[in-house]
Amino acid sequence: MTVVEKTEEGPGGWRAACVHVRISRSNTGESFDCKFGLEVPIENGEGPVSLPLAQRIAAERTNETARIVFESATPASPLGFLCEKFKNTLRPLLEASIGGSRLMTRCHEKTIPVQLGEVVP
């Protein structure tokens, strides 16, 4: 959702999403909600960033990060640690894909959380 309108020519404006990823352990039922905010400029130094492009890239990088982080998880991996590893892995991938984008530890107050399906290490 747009959280800061683009009002001037050139880079500016922001869209944000609030993401909750439930990380669950299949053998115990233990779970942890990994929460973070994604923020993408409406226009960066390379030009306008369309909503469909921002959504596609964010989804692709999130899925890529899930594969990287959770494929190496073990039954003993602490779920909170996996959450932090997930965010620390996603952050540079997102920033490299869309200049000026940010992964935030808290969601923007205007956003509505999106719950992603369970990820089972």
PDB file of N, CA and C in Angstrom, residues 10-108:
ATOM      1  N   GLY A  10      11.107  13.031  -9.876  1.00  0.00           N
ATOM      2  CA  GLY A  10      12.311  12.327  -9.452  1.00  0.00           C
ATOM      3  C   GLY A  10      12.000  11.289  -8.388  1.00  0.00           C
ATOM      4  N   PRO A  11      13.044  10.715  -7.803  1.00  0.00           N
ATOM      5  CA  PRO A  11      12.840   9.671  -6.795  1.00  0.00           C
ATOM      6  C   PRO A  11      11.975  10.161  -5.640  1.00  0.00           C
ATOM      7  N   GLY A  12      11.128   9.264  -5.149  1.00  0.00           N
ATOM      8  CA  GLY A  12      10.296   9.611  -4.004  1.00  0.00           C
ATOM      9  C   GLY A  12       9.081   8.733  -3.894  1.00  0.00           C
ATOM     10  N   GLY A  13       8.350   8.924  -2.806  1.00  0.00           N
ATOM     11  CA  GLY A  13       7.169   8.132  -2.511  1.00  0.00           C
ATOM     12  C   GLY A  13       7.553   6.753  -1.995  1.00  0.00           C
ATOM     13  N   TRP A  14       6.639   6.147  -1.232  1.00  0.00           N
ATOM     14  CA  TRP A  14       6.914   4.822  -0.678  1.00  0.00           C
ATOM     15  C   TRP A  14       5.669   3.954  -0.689  1.00  0.00           C
ATOM     16  N   ARG A  15       5.900   2.686  -0.977  1.00  0.00           N
ATOM     17  CA  ARG A  15       4.889   1.650  -0.784  1.00  0.00           C
ATOM     18  C   ARG A  15       5.442   0.707   0.277  1.00  0.00           C
ATOM     19  N   ALA A  16       4.548   0.130   1.056  1.00  0.00           N
ATOM     20  CA  ALA A  16       4.991  -0.764   2.124  1.00  0.00           C
ATOM     21  C   ALA A  16       4.064  -1.952   2.243  1.00  0.00           C
ATOM     22  N   ALA A  17       4.629  -3.029   2.760  1.00  0.00           N
ATOM     23  CA  ALA A  17       3.857  -4.236   3.073  1.00  0.00           C
ATOM     24  C   ALA A  17       4.327  -4.741   4.429  1.00  0.00           C
ATOM     25  N   CYS A  18       3.420  -5.330   5.169  1.00  0.00           N
ATOM     26  CA  CYS A  18       3.736  -5.951   6.450  1.00  0.00           C
ATOM     27  C   CYS A  18       3.597  -7.460   6.258  1.00  0.00           C
ATOM     28  N   VAL A  19       4.664  -8.181   6.541  1.00  0.00           N
ATOM     29  CA  VAL A  19       4.687  -9.623   6.274  1.00  0.00           C
ATOM     30  C   VAL A  19       4.894 -10.388   7.580  1.00  0.00           C
ATOM     31  N   HIS A  20       4.059 -11.396   7.782  1.00  0.00           N
ATOM     32  CA  HIS A  20       4.214 -12.324   8.907  1.00  0.00           C
ATOM     33  C   HIS A  20       4.439 -13.709   8.308  1.00  0.00           C
ATOM     34  N   VAL A  21       5.585 -14.289   8.611  1.00  0.00           N
ATOM     35  CA  VAL A  21       5.897 -15.638   8.140  1.00  0.00           C
ATOM     36  C   VAL A  21       5.848 -16.557   9.355  1.00  0.00           C
ATOM     37  N   ARG A  22       4.941 -17.502   9.340  1.00  0.00           N
ATOM     38  CA  ARG A  22       4.877 -18.457  10.449  1.00  0.00           C
ATOM     39  C   ARG A  22       5.873 -19.576  10.179  1.00  0.00           C
ATOM     40  N   ILE A  23       6.825 -19.701  11.087  1.00  0.00           N
ATOM     41  CA  ILE A  23       7.819 -20.766  11.012  1.00  0.00           C
ATOM     42  C   ILE A  23       7.383 -21.828  12.016  1.00  0.00           C
ATOM     43  N   SER A  24       7.142 -23.034  11.541  1.00  0.00           N
ATOM     44  CA  SER A  24       6.656 -24.107  12.407  1.00  0.00           C
ATOM     45  C   SER A  24       7.567 -25.312  12.344  1.00  0.00           C
ATOM     46  N   ARG A  25       7.663 -25.979  13.478  1.00  0.00           N
ATOM     47  CA  ARG A  25       8.439 -27.211  13.560  1.00  0.00           C
ATOM     48  C   ARG A  25       7.442 -28.364  13.487  1.00  0.00           C
ATOM     49  N   SER A  26       7.561 -29.186  12.469  1.00  0.00           N
ATOM     50  CA  SER A  26       6.569 -30.232  12.224  1.00  0.00           C
ATOM     51  C   SER A  26       6.560 -31.310  13.298  1.00  0.00           C
ATOM     52  N   ASN A  27       7.688 -31.575  13.917  1.00  0.00           N
ATOM     53  CA  ASN A  27       7.726 -32.685  14.871  1.00  0.00           C
ATOM     54  C   ASN A  27       7.223 -32.310  16.259  1.00  0.00           C
ATOM     55  N   THR A  28       7.133 -31.000  16.589  1.00  0.00           N
ATOM     56  CA  THR A  28       6.680 -30.595  17.921  1.00  0.00           C
ATOM     57  C   THR A  28       5.467 -29.664  17.889  1.00  0.00           C
ATOM     58  N   GLY A  29       5.200 -29.082  16.742  1.00  0.00           N
ATOM     59  CA  GLY A  29       4.115 -28.110  16.651  1.00  0.00           C
ATOM     60  C   GLY A  29       4.523 -26.723  17.110  1.00  0.00           C
ATOM     61  N   GLU A  30       5.756 -26.564  17.590  1.00  0.00           N
ATOM     62  CA  GLU A  30       6.263 -25.259  18.000  1.00  0.00           C
ATOM     63  C   GLU A  30       6.225 -24.310  16.799  1.00  0.00           C
ATOM     64  N   SER A  31       5.882 -23.040  17.034  1.00  0.00           N
ATOM     65  CA  SER A  31       5.872 -22.087  15.933  1.00  0.00           C
ATOM     66  C   SER A  31       6.344 -20.719  16.408  1.00  0.00           C
ATOM     67  N   PHE A  32       6.720 -19.907  15.437  1.00  0.00           N
ATOM     68  CA  PHE A  32       7.225 -18.563  15.707  1.00  0.00           C
ATOM     69  C   PHE A  32       6.778 -17.680  14.555  1.00  0.00           C
ATOM     70  N   ASP A  33       6.185 -16.532  14.863  1.00  0.00           N
ATOM     71  CA  ASP A  33       5.780 -15.595  13.820  1.00  0.00           C
ATOM     72  C   ASP A  33       6.914 -14.608  13.568  1.00  0.00           C
ATOM     73  N   CYS A  34       7.482 -14.691  12.389  1.00  0.00           N
ATOM     74  CA  CYS A  34       8.575 -13.825  11.962  1.00  0.00           C
ATOM     75  C   CYS A  34       7.934 -12.636  11.249  1.00  0.00           C
ATOM     76  N   LYS A  35       8.081 -11.443  11.837  1.00  0.00           N
ATOM     77  CA  LYS A  35       7.375 -10.263  11.325  1.00  0.00           C
ATOM     78  C   LYS A  35       8.377  -9.222  10.833  1.00  0.00           C
ATOM     79  N   PHE A  36       8.051  -8.607   9.709  1.00  0.00           N
ATOM     80  CA  PHE A  36       8.894  -7.544   9.178  1.00  0.00           C
ATOM     81  C   PHE A  36       8.115  -6.722   8.172  1.00  0.00           C
ATOM     82  N   GLY A  37       8.651  -5.543   7.877  1.00  0.00           N
ATOM     83  CA  GLY A  37       8.049  -4.671   6.888  1.00  0.00           C
ATOM     84  C   GLY A  37       8.943  -4.563   5.666  1.00  0.00           C
ATOM     85  N   LEU A  38       8.330  -4.506   4.509  1.00  0.00           N
ATOM     86  CA  LEU A  38       9.047  -4.267   3.259  1.00  0.00           C
ATOM     87  C   LEU A  38       8.623  -2.905   2.750  1.00  0.00           C
ATOM     88  N   GLU A  39       9.600  -2.071   2.392  1.00  0.00           N
ATOM     89  CA  GLU A  39       9.295  -0.746   1.872  1.00  0.00           C
ATOM     90  C   GLU A  39      10.041  -0.547   0.561  1.00  0.00           C
ATOM     91  N   VAL A  40       9.310  -0.081  -0.447  1.00  0.00           N
ATOM     92  CA  VAL A  40       9.854   0.088  -1.794  1.00  0.00           C
ATOM     93  C   VAL A  40       9.503   1.491  -2.288  1.00  0.00           C
ATOM     94  N   PRO A  41      10.479   2.186  -2.873  1.00  0.00           N
ATOM     95  CA  PRO A  41      10.164   3.517  -3.402  1.00  0.00           C
ATOM     96  C   PRO A  41       9.222   3.427  -4.603  1.00  0.00           C
ATOM     97  N   ILE A  42       8.383   4.427  -4.762  1.00  0.00           N
ATOM     98  CA  ILE A  42       7.517   4.497  -5.943  1.00  0.00           C
ATOM     99  C   ILE A  42       8.376   4.845  -7.160  1.00  0.00           C
ATOM    100  N   GLU A  43       9.387   5.666  -6.929  1.00  0.00           N
ATOM    101  CA  GLU A  43      10.371   5.952  -7.970  1.00  0.00           C
ATOM    102  C   GLU A  43      11.737   6.041  -7.305  1.00  0.00           C
ATOM    103  N   ASN A  44      12.720   5.363  -7.899  1.00  0.00           N
ATOM    104  CA  ASN A  44      14.087   5.453  -7.394  1.00  0.00           C
ATOM    105  C   ASN A  44      14.969   6.112  -8.455  1.00  0.00           C
ATOM    106  N   GLY A  45      16.265   6.081  -8.273  1.00  0.00           N
ATOM    107  CA  GLY A  45      17.185   6.713  -9.207  1.00  0.00           C
ATOM    108  C   GLY A  45      17.171   6.117 -10.598  1.00  0.00           C
ATOM    109  N   GLU A  46      16.608   4.922 -10.729  1.00  0.00           N
ATOM    110  CA  GLU A  46      16.530   4.248 -12.031  1.00  0.00           C
ATOM    111  C   GLU A  46      15.213   4.508 -12.738  1.00  0.00           C
ATOM    112  N   GLY A  47      14.265   5.147 -12.059  1.00  0.00           N
ATOM    113  CA  GLY A  47      12.974   5.443 -12.655  1.00  0.00           C
ATOM    114  C   GLY A  47      11.825   4.910 -11.808  1.00  0.00           C
ATOM    115  N   PRO A  48      10.602   4.962 -12.350  1.00  0.00           N
ATOM    116  CA  PRO A  48       9.436   4.484 -11.611  1.00  0.00           C
ATOM    117  C   PRO A  48       9.519   2.975 -11.342  1.00  0.00           C
ATOM    118  N   VAL A  49       9.007   2.580 -10.175  1.00  0.00           N
ATOM    119  CA  VAL A  49       8.913   1.169  -9.799  1.00  0.00           C
ATOM    120  C   VAL A  49       7.422   0.859  -9.727  1.00  0.00           C
ATOM    121  N   SER A  50       6.910   0.149 -10.728  1.00  0.00           N
ATOM    122  CA  SER A  50       5.470  -0.133 -10.757  1.00  0.00           C
ATOM    123  C   SER A  50       5.083  -1.070  -9.608  1.00  0.00           C
ATOM    124  N   LEU A  51       3.834  -0.990  -9.212  1.00  0.00           N
ATOM    125  CA  LEU A  51       3.335  -1.860  -8.149  1.00  0.00           C
ATOM    126  C   LEU A  51       3.494  -3.335  -8.524  1.00  0.00           C
ATOM    127  N   PRO A  52       3.102  -3.762  -9.745  1.00  0.00           N
ATOM    128  CA  PRO A  52       3.287  -5.177 -10.096  1.00  0.00           C
ATOM    129  C   PRO A  52       4.762  -5.611 -10.050  1.00  0.00           C
ATOM    130  N   LEU A  53       5.665  -4.742 -10.487  1.00  0.00           N
ATOM    131  CA  LEU A  53       7.086  -5.078 -10.440  1.00  0.00           C
ATOM    132  C   LEU A  53       7.562  -5.215  -8.996  1.00  0.00           C
ATOM    133  N   ALA A  54       7.197  -4.263  -8.147  1.00  0.00           N
ATOM    134  CA  ALA A  54       7.589  -4.320  -6.741  1.00  0.00           C
ATOM    135  C   ALA A  54       7.053  -5.580  -6.072  1.00  0.00           C
ATOM    136  N   GLN A  55       5.794  -5.929  -6.349  1.00  0.00           N
ATOM    137  CA  GLN A  55       5.198  -7.130  -5.755  1.00  0.00           C
ATOM    138  C   GLN A  55       5.893  -8.389  -6.245  1.00  0.00           C
ATOM    139  N   ARG A  56       6.174  -8.456  -7.546  1.00  0.00           N
ATOM    140  CA  ARG A  56       6.814  -9.643  -8.104  1.00  0.00           C
ATOM    141  C   ARG A  56       8.215  -9.835  -7.538  1.00  0.00           C
ATOM    142  N   ILE A  57       8.985  -8.764  -7.513  1.00  0.00           N
ATOM    143  CA  ILE A  57      10.354  -8.880  -7.020  1.00  0.00           C
ATOM    144  C   ILE A  57      10.368  -9.219  -5.528  1.00  0.00           C
ATOM    145  N   ALA A  58       9.511  -8.588  -4.742  1.00  0.00           N
ATOM    146  CA  ALA A  58       9.450  -8.892  -3.313  1.00  0.00           C
ATOM    147  C   ALA A  58       9.077 -10.356  -3.093  1.00  0.00           C
ATOM    148  N   ALA A  59       8.113 -10.861  -3.850  1.00  0.00           N
ATOM    149  CA  ALA A  59       7.709 -12.266  -3.719  1.00  0.00           C
ATOM    150  C   ALA A  59       8.836 -13.211  -4.135  1.00  0.00           C
ATOM    151  N   GLU A  60       9.493 -12.901  -5.251  1.00  0.00           N
ATOM    152  CA  GLU A  60      10.589 -13.750  -5.717  1.00  0.00           C
ATOM    153  C   GLU A  60      11.724 -13.790  -4.702  1.00  0.00           C
ATOM    154  N   ARG A  61      12.103 -12.635  -4.169  1.00  0.00           N
ATOM    155  CA  ARG A  61      13.204 -12.600  -3.199  1.00  0.00           C
ATOM    156  C   ARG A  61      12.817 -13.273  -1.886  1.00  0.00           C
ATOM    157  N   THR A  62      11.562 -13.140  -1.479  1.00  0.00           N
ATOM    158  CA  THR A  62      11.098 -13.810  -0.264  1.00  0.00           C
ATOM    159  C   THR A  62      11.143 -15.322  -0.441  1.00  0.00           C
ATOM    160  N   ASN A  63      10.682 -15.815  -1.582  1.00  0.00           N
ATOM    161  CA  ASN A  63      10.732 -17.264  -1.847  1.00  0.00           C
ATOM    162  C   ASN A  63      12.165 -17.765  -1.941  1.00  0.00           C
ATOM    163  N   GLU A  64      13.021 -17.000  -2.608  1.00  0.00           N
ATOM    164  CA  GLU A  64      14.436 -17.360  -2.716  1.00  0.00           C
ATOM    165  C   GLU A  64      15.070 -17.438  -1.326  1.00  0.00           C
ATOM    166  N   THR A  65      14.758 -16.471  -0.489  1.00  0.00           N
ATOM    167  CA  THR A  65      15.291 -16.452   0.871  1.00  0.00           C
ATOM    168  C   THR A  65      14.793 -17.647   1.670  1.00  0.00           C
ATOM    169  N   ALA A  66      13.523 -17.983   1.533  1.00  0.00           N
ATOM    170  CA  ALA A  66      12.977 -19.142   2.245  1.00  0.00           C
ATOM    171  C   ALA A  66      13.733 -20.410   1.868  1.00  0.00           C
ATOM    172  N   ARG A  67      14.008 -20.583   0.573  1.00  0.00           N
ATOM    173  CA  ARG A  67      14.764 -21.772   0.149  1.00  0.00           C
ATOM    174  C   ARG A  67      16.157 -21.784   0.773  1.00  0.00           C
ATOM    175  N   ILE A  68      16.836 -20.652   0.719  1.00  0.00           N
ATOM    176  CA  ILE A  68      18.197 -20.571   1.251  1.00  0.00           C
ATOM    177  C   ILE A  68      18.225 -20.877   2.748  1.00  0.00           C
ATOM    178  N   VAL A  69      17.362 -20.237   3.495  1.00  0.00           N
ATOM    179  CA  VAL A  69      17.401 -20.334   4.959  1.00  0.00           C
ATOM    180  C   VAL A  69      16.828 -21.650   5.471  1.00  0.00           C
ATOM    181  N   PHE A  70      15.663 -22.038   4.967  1.00  0.00           N
ATOM    182  CA  PHE A  70      14.987 -23.173   5.577  1.00  0.00           C
ATOM    183  C   PHE A  70      15.456 -24.523   5.060  1.00  0.00           C
ATOM    184  N   GLU A  71      16.091 -24.553   3.896  1.00  0.00           N
ATOM    185  CA  GLU A  71      16.653 -25.828   3.432  1.00  0.00           C
ATOM    186  C   GLU A  71      17.814 -26.274   4.309  1.00  0.00           C
ATOM    187  N   SER A  72      18.499 -25.325   4.927  1.00  0.00           N
ATOM    188  CA  SER A  72      19.636 -25.675   5.780  1.00  0.00           C
ATOM    189  C   SER A  72      19.239 -25.820   7.253  1.00  0.00           C
ATOM    190  N   ALA A  73      17.970 -25.603   7.575  1.00  0.00           N
ATOM    191  CA  ALA A  73      17.513 -25.713   8.958  1.00  0.00           C
ATOM    192  C   ALA A  73      17.485 -27.179   9.395  1.00  0.00           C
ATOM    193  N   THR A  74      17.692 -27.375  10.682  1.00  0.00           N
ATOM    194  CA  THR A  74      17.632 -28.713  11.258  1.00  0.00           C
ATOM    195  C   THR A  74      16.503 -28.750  12.288  1.00  0.00           C
ATOM    196  N   PRO A  75      16.119 -29.933  12.752  1.00  0.00           N
ATOM    197  CA  PRO A  75      15.093 -30.006  13.795  1.00  0.00           C
ATOM    198  C   PRO A  75      15.474 -29.267  15.079  1.00  0.00           C
ATOM    199  N   ALA A  76      16.751 -29.001  15.267  1.00  0.00           N
ATOM    200  CA  ALA A  76      17.197 -28.312  16.478  1.00  0.00           C
ATOM    201  C   ALA A  76      17.401 -26.812  16.268  1.00  0.00           C
ATOM    202  N   SER A  77      17.233 -26.311  15.047  1.00  0.00           N
ATOM    203  CA  SER A  77      17.451 -24.883  14.788  1.00  0.00           C
ATOM    204  C   SER A  77      16.454 -24.043  15.580  1.00  0.00           C
ATOM    205  N   PRO A  78      16.929 -23.064  16.359  1.00  0.00           N
ATOM    206  CA  PRO A  78      16.008 -22.195  17.089  1.00  0.00           C
ATOM    207  C   PRO A  78      15.173 -21.360  16.099  1.00  0.00           C
ATOM    208  N   LEU A  79      13.870 -21.322  16.301  1.00  0.00           N
ATOM    209  CA  LEU A  79      12.986 -20.658  15.351  1.00  0.00           C
ATOM    210  C   LEU A  79      13.227 -19.145  15.301  1.00  0.00           C
ATOM    211  N   GLY A  80      13.494 -18.522  16.419  1.00  0.00           N
ATOM    212  CA  GLY A  80      13.795 -17.093  16.424  1.00  0.00           C
ATOM    213  C   GLY A  80      15.074 -16.786  15.647  1.00  0.00           C
ATOM    214  N   PHE A  81      16.058 -17.665  15.774  1.00  0.00           N
ATOM    215  CA  PHE A  81      17.305 -17.518  15.018  1.00  0.00           C
ATOM    216  C   PHE A  81      17.025 -17.625  13.525  1.00  0.00           C
ATOM    217  N   LEU A  82      16.157 -18.576  13.136  1.00  0.00           N
ATOM    218  CA  LEU A  82      15.810 -18.721  11.718  1.00  0.00           C
ATOM    219  C   LEU A  82      15.121 -17.467  11.192  1.00  0.00           C
ATOM    220  N   CYS A  83      14.311 -16.847  12.022  1.00  0.00           N
ATOM    221  CA  CYS A  83      13.646 -15.597  11.628  1.00  0.00           C
ATOM    222  C   CYS A  83      14.686 -14.518  11.358  1.00  0.00           C
ATOM    223  N   GLU A  84      15.616 -14.343  12.257  1.00  0.00           N
ATOM    224  CA  GLU A  84      16.652 -13.316  12.072  1.00  0.00           C
ATOM    225  C   GLU A  84      17.518 -13.624  10.855  1.00  0.00           C
ATOM    226  N   LYS A  85      17.836 -14.901  10.658  1.00  0.00           N
ATOM    227  CA  LYS A  85      18.619 -15.301   9.483  1.00  0.00           C
ATOM    228  C   LYS A  85      17.825 -15.003   8.205  1.00  0.00           C
ATOM    229  N   PHE A  86      16.524 -15.255   8.245  1.00  0.00           N
ATOM    230  CA  PHE A  86      15.652 -14.972   7.109  1.00  0.00           C
ATOM    231  C   PHE A  86      15.708 -13.480   6.756  1.00  0.00           C
ATOM    232  N   LYS A  87      15.516 -12.622   7.752  1.00  0.00           N
ATOM    233  CA  LYS A  87      15.516 -11.173   7.509  1.00  0.00           C
ATOM    234  C   LYS A  87      16.886 -10.691   7.045  1.00  0.00           C
ATOM    235  N   ASN A  88      17.944 -11.201   7.659  1.00  0.00           N
ATOM    236  CA  ASN A  88      19.300 -10.780   7.285  1.00  0.00           C
ATOM    237  C   ASN A  88      19.701 -11.269   5.897  1.00  0.00           C
ATOM    238  N   THR A  89      19.090 -12.339   5.435  1.00  0.00           N
ATOM    239  CA  THR A  89      19.352 -12.847   4.081  1.00  0.00           C
ATOM    240  C   THR A  89      18.507 -12.092   3.059  1.00  0.00           C
ATOM    241  N   LEU A  90      17.255 -11.812   3.403  1.00  0.00           N
ATOM    242  CA  LEU A  90      16.350 -11.117   2.492  1.00  0.00           C
ATOM    243  C   LEU A  90      16.767  -9.666   2.260  1.00  0.00           C
ATOM    244  N   ARG A  91      17.215  -9.001   3.300  1.00  0.00           N
ATOM    245  CA  ARG A  91      17.532  -7.561   3.222  1.00  0.00           C
ATOM    246  C   ARG A  91      18.437  -7.225   2.035  1.00  0.00           C
ATOM    247  N   PRO A  92      19.638  -7.815   1.917  1.00  0.00           N
ATOM    248  CA  PRO A  92      20.509  -7.421   0.789  1.00  0.00           C
ATOM    249  C   PRO A  92      19.977  -7.869  -0.570  1.00  0.00           C
ATOM    250  N   LEU A  93      19.235  -8.980  -0.614  1.00  0.00           N
ATOM    251  CA  LEU A  93      18.661  -9.427  -1.886  1.00  0.00           C
ATOM    252  C   LEU A  93      17.629  -8.418  -2.389  1.00  0.00           C
ATOM    253  N   LEU A  94      16.789  -7.940  -1.489  1.00  0.00           N
ATOM    254  CA  LEU A  94      15.764  -6.965  -1.857  1.00  0.00           C
ATOM    255  C   LEU A  94      16.409  -5.635  -2.265  1.00  0.00           C
ATOM    256  N   GLU A  95      17.374  -5.185  -1.457  1.00  0.00           N
ATOM    257  CA  GLU A  95      18.030  -3.910  -1.748  1.00  0.00           C
ATOM    258  C   GLU A  95      18.766  -3.951  -3.084  1.00  0.00           C
ATOM    259  N   ALA A  96      19.357  -5.094  -3.426  1.00  0.00           N
ATOM    260  CA  ALA A  96      20.072  -5.217  -4.705  1.00  0.00           C
ATOM    261  C   ALA A  96      19.104  -5.283  -5.883  1.00  0.00           C
ATOM    262  N   SER A  97      17.883  -5.736  -5.641  1.00  0.00           N
ATOM    263  CA  SER A  97      16.908  -5.900  -6.716  1.00  0.00           C
ATOM    264  C   SER A  97      16.144  -4.621  -7.029  1.00  0.00           C
ATOM    265  N   ILE A  98      15.851  -3.838  -5.996  1.00  0.00           N
ATOM    266  CA  ILE A  98      15.142  -2.565  -6.170  1.00  0.00           C
ATOM    267  C   ILE A  98      15.889  -1.522  -5.350  1.00  0.00           C
ATOM    268  N   GLY A  99      16.622  -0.665  -6.035  1.00  0.00           N
ATOM    269  CA  GLY A  99      17.394   0.368  -5.351  1.00  0.00           C
ATOM    270  C   GLY A  99      16.526   1.219  -4.451  1.00  0.00           C
ATOM    271  N   GLY A 100      16.996   1.417  -3.231  1.00  0.00           N
ATOM    272  CA  GLY A 100      16.264   2.236  -2.276  1.00  0.00           C
ATOM    273  C   GLY A 100      15.269   1.470  -1.428  1.00  0.00           C
ATOM    274  N   SER A 101      15.056   0.188  -1.721  1.00  0.00           N
ATOM    275  CA  SER A 101      14.103  -0.586  -0.930  1.00  0.00           C
ATOM    276  C   SER A 101      14.702  -0.900   0.439  1.00  0.00           C
ATOM    277  N   ARG A 102      13.810  -1.219   1.380  1.00  0.00           N
ATOM    278  CA  ARG A 102      14.254  -1.462   2.751  1.00  0.00           C
ATOM    279  C   ARG A 102      13.463  -2.604   3.366  1.00  0.00           C
ATOM    280  N   LEU A 103      14.138  -3.363   4.201  1.00  0.00           N
ATOM    281  CA  LEU A 103      13.462  -4.341   5.051  1.00  0.00           C
ATOM    282  C   LEU A 103      13.520  -3.766   6.459  1.00  0.00           C
ATOM    283  N   MET A 104      12.372  -3.598   7.059  1.00  0.00           N
ATOM    284  CA  MET A 104      12.279  -2.970   8.375  1.00  0.00           C
ATOM    285  C   MET A 104      11.919  -4.017   9.427  1.00  0.00           C
ATOM    286  N   THR A 105      12.406  -3.814  10.644  1.00  0.00           N
ATOM    287  CA  THR A 105      12.080  -4.752  11.716  1.00  0.00           C
ATOM    288  C   THR A 105      10.635  -4.585  12.186  1.00  0.00           C
ATOM    289  N   ARG A 106      10.071  -3.406  11.939  1.00  0.00           N
ATOM    290  CA  ARG A 106       8.663  -3.154  12.288  1.00  0.00           C
ATOM    291  C   ARG A 106       7.897  -2.769  11.035  1.00  0.00           C
ATOM    292  N   CYS A 107       6.632  -3.107  11.041  1.00  0.00           N
ATOM    293  CA  CYS A 107       5.764  -2.768   9.922  1.00  0.00           C
ATOM    294  C   CYS A 107       5.311  -1.324  10.025  1.00  0.00           C
ATOM    295  N   HIS A 108       5.120  -0.695   8.877  1.00  0.00           N
ATOM    296  CA  HIS A 108       4.578   0.662   8.847  1.00  0.00           C
ATOM    297  C   HIS A 108       3.164   0.624   9.415  1.00  0.00           C
TER     298      HIS A 108
END
